XYZ file of C-alpha atoms in Angstrom:
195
model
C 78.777 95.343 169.373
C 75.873 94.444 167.730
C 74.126 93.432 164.839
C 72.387 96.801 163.299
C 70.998 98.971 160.257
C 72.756 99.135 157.454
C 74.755 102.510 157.434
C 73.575 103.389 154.212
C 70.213 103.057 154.793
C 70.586 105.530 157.641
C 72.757 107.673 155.397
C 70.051 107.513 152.619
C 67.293 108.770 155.787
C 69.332 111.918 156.159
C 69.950 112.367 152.857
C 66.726 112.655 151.914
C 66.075 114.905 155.305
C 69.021 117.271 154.077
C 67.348 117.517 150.238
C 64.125 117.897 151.836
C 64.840 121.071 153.334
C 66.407 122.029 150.405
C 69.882 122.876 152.431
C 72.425 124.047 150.135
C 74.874 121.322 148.556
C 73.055 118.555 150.562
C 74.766 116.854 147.802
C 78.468 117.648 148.466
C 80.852 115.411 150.196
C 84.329 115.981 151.154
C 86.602 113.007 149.938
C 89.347 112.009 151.284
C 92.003 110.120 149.165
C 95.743 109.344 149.459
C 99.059 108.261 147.374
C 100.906 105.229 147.791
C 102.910 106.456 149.949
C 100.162 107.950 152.313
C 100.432 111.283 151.621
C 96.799 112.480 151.880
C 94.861 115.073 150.143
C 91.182 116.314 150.109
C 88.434 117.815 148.018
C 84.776 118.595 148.047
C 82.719 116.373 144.722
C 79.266 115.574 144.436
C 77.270 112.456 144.983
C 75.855 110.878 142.585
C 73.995 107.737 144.264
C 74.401 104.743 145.382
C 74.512 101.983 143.464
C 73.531 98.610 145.309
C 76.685 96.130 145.501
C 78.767 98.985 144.739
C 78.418 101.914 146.654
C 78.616 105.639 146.649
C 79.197 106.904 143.491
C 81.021 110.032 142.091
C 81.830 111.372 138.569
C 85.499 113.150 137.627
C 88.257 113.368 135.285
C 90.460 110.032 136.232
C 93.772 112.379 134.929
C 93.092 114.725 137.907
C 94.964 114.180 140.950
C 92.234 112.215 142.786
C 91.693 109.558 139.714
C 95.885 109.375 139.964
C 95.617 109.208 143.900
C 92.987 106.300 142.955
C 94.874 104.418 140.700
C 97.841 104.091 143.084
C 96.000 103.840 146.015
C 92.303 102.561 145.882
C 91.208 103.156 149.274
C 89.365 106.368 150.251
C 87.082 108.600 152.601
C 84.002 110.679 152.681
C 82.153 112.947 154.490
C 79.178 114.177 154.880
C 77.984 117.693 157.310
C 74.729 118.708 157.203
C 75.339 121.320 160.048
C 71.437 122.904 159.998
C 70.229 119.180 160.893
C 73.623 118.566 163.000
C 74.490 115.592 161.530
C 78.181 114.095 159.412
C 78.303 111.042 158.282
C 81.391 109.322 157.241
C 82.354 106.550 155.364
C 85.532 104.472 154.471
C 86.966 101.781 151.947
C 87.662 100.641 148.967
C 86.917 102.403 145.088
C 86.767 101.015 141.919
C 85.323 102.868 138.511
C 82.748 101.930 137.626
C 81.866 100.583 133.640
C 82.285 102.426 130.923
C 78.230 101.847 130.693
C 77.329 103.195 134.146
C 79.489 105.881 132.924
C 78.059 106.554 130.254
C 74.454 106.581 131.722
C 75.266 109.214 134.038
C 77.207 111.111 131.137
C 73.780 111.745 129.087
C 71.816 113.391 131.919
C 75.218 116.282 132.226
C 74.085 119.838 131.143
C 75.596 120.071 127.369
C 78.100 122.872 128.760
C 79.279 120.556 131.306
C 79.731 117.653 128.680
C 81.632 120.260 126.700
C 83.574 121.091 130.165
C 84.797 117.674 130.596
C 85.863 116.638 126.939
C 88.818 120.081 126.910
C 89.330 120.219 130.637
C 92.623 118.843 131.666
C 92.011 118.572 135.437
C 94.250 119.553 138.051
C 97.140 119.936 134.971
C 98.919 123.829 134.560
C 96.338 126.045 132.550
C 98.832 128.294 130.581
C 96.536 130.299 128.803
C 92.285 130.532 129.900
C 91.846 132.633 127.099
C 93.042 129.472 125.283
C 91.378 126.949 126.990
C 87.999 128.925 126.577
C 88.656 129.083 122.880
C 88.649 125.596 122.644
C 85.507 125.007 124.817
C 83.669 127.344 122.501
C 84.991 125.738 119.011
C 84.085 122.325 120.581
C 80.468 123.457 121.210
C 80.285 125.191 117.316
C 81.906 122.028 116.020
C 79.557 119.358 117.685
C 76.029 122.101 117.261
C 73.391 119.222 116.051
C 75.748 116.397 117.712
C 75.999 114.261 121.023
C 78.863 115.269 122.785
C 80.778 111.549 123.430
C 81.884 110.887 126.755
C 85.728 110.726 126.932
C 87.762 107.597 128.022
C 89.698 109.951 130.879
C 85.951 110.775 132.471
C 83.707 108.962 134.013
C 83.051 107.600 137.523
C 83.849 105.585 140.605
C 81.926 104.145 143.824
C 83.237 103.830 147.468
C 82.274 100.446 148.671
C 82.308 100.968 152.205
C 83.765 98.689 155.219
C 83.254 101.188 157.719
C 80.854 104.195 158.544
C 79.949 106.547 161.372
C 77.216 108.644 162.162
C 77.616 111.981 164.144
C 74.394 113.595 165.611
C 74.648 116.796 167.437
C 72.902 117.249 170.692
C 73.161 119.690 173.400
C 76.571 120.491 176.067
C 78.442 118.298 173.397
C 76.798 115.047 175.000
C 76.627 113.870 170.971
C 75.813 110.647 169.616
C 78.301 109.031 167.782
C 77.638 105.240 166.166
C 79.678 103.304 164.287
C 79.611 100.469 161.901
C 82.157 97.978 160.718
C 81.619 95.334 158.001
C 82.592 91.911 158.211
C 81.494 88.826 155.765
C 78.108 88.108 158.171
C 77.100 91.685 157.501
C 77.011 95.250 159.406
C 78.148 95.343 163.228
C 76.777 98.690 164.891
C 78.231 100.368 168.294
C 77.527 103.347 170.119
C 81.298 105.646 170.639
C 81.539 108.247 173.270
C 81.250 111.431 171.927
C-alpha cells in the first residue's frame, strides 16, 4: 500500500464531473446504516457537502428510522453511482450531528415549503390520516405568512467522517479499476483491488 490522494478530493473531482454534465441526482447517495444489533437498512438522501474535519454531510428528521439507527449505532455507509461516467464511490465510518448552528445554516437556504415539510412531518412514523397531515402543513404555512419558519430540535443534520473509501471506475470486458483507501493516524493509505 501506499501513501495517496485523499479520497475525498477524488470524490469531490467526480462530483463536480457528475454536476457538470448535469446527470440527474448527481447529488443522491445511497446510505447505508444499521441497529445495534446489526440489522441493516438502506435509503437514498442527498448530499449536502463536505465539511473539512467533519465529513460528508446530510440533512433529516433524527426521529426517522435512520436518526434512531444513528443514535444506537453511529457507524454508517454511502454510496455513490454515477453510471453515465461509470464510476461509485463508497465511503465508510463514523457519524455524528452536526451543531445546532451548522444546522441551522443549512436550514435557511430550504425552500419555505420544505421548511414547512419538516416542522409537521413525523418521519418514518404511521400517517393515519394525509388529509390530516396536509391540513396541518397548510395551517402552519397561514399561521407563520410574514414569519421565519424555526428549525425544529428533531431536524437537522449529520456528517460521515470517513476511515475508509473506494473508488470503482468502469472500463471495458469488466477489467475495472477498483482503489481503495484506509485511514490511519499518519493519514490516507491508497491500493489498487482486483476488480
Amino acid at each position: 500500500m501506499a501513501r495517496n490522494d485523499d479520497p475525498i478530493q477524488v470524490f469531490l473531482s467526480y462530483f463536480e464531473k457528475a454536476k457538470s454534465l448535469e446527470l440527474p441526482y448527481y447529488d443522491a447517495m445511497t446510505l447505508a446504516t444499521a441497529t445495534r444489533e446489526g440489522k441493516p437498512s438502506a435509503r437514498v438522501v442527498l448530499f449536502k457537502g463536505i465539511i473539512e474535519q467533519e465529513g460528508i454531510t446530510f440533512y433529516t428528521n433524527y426521529q426517522s428510522r435512520k436518526g434512531k439507527e444513528l443514535l444506537e449505532n453511529p457507524q454508517a455507509a454511502c454510496v455513490f453511482y454515477w453510471p453515465k461516467i461509470e464510476c461509485q464511490i463508497r465511503f465508510e465510518g463514523q457519524v455524528k450531528k452536526l451543531s445546532d448552528e451548522e444546522s441551522n445554516v443549512y436550514w435557511k437556504t430550504r425552500p419555505r415549503d420544505s421548511q414547512l415539510g419538516g416542522v409537521v412531518s413525523q418521519q418514518s412514523q404511521p400517517l393515519k390520516n394525509r388529509f390530516m397531515f396536509l391540513k396541518e402543513f397548510l395551517l402552519l404555512k397561514f399561521k407563520l405568512i410574514g414569519k421565519e419558519v424555526a428549525r425544529p430540535q428533531h431536524w437537522g443534520g449529520y456528517a460521515l467522517t470517513p476511515n475508509m473509501a473506494e473508488v470503482w471506475l468502469g472500463k471495458p470486458h469488466r477489467l475495472h479499476r477498483r482503489f481503495s483507501y484506509r485511514k490511519d493516524a499518519a493519514g490516507w493509505y491508497q491500493q489498487e483491488l482486483y476488480p
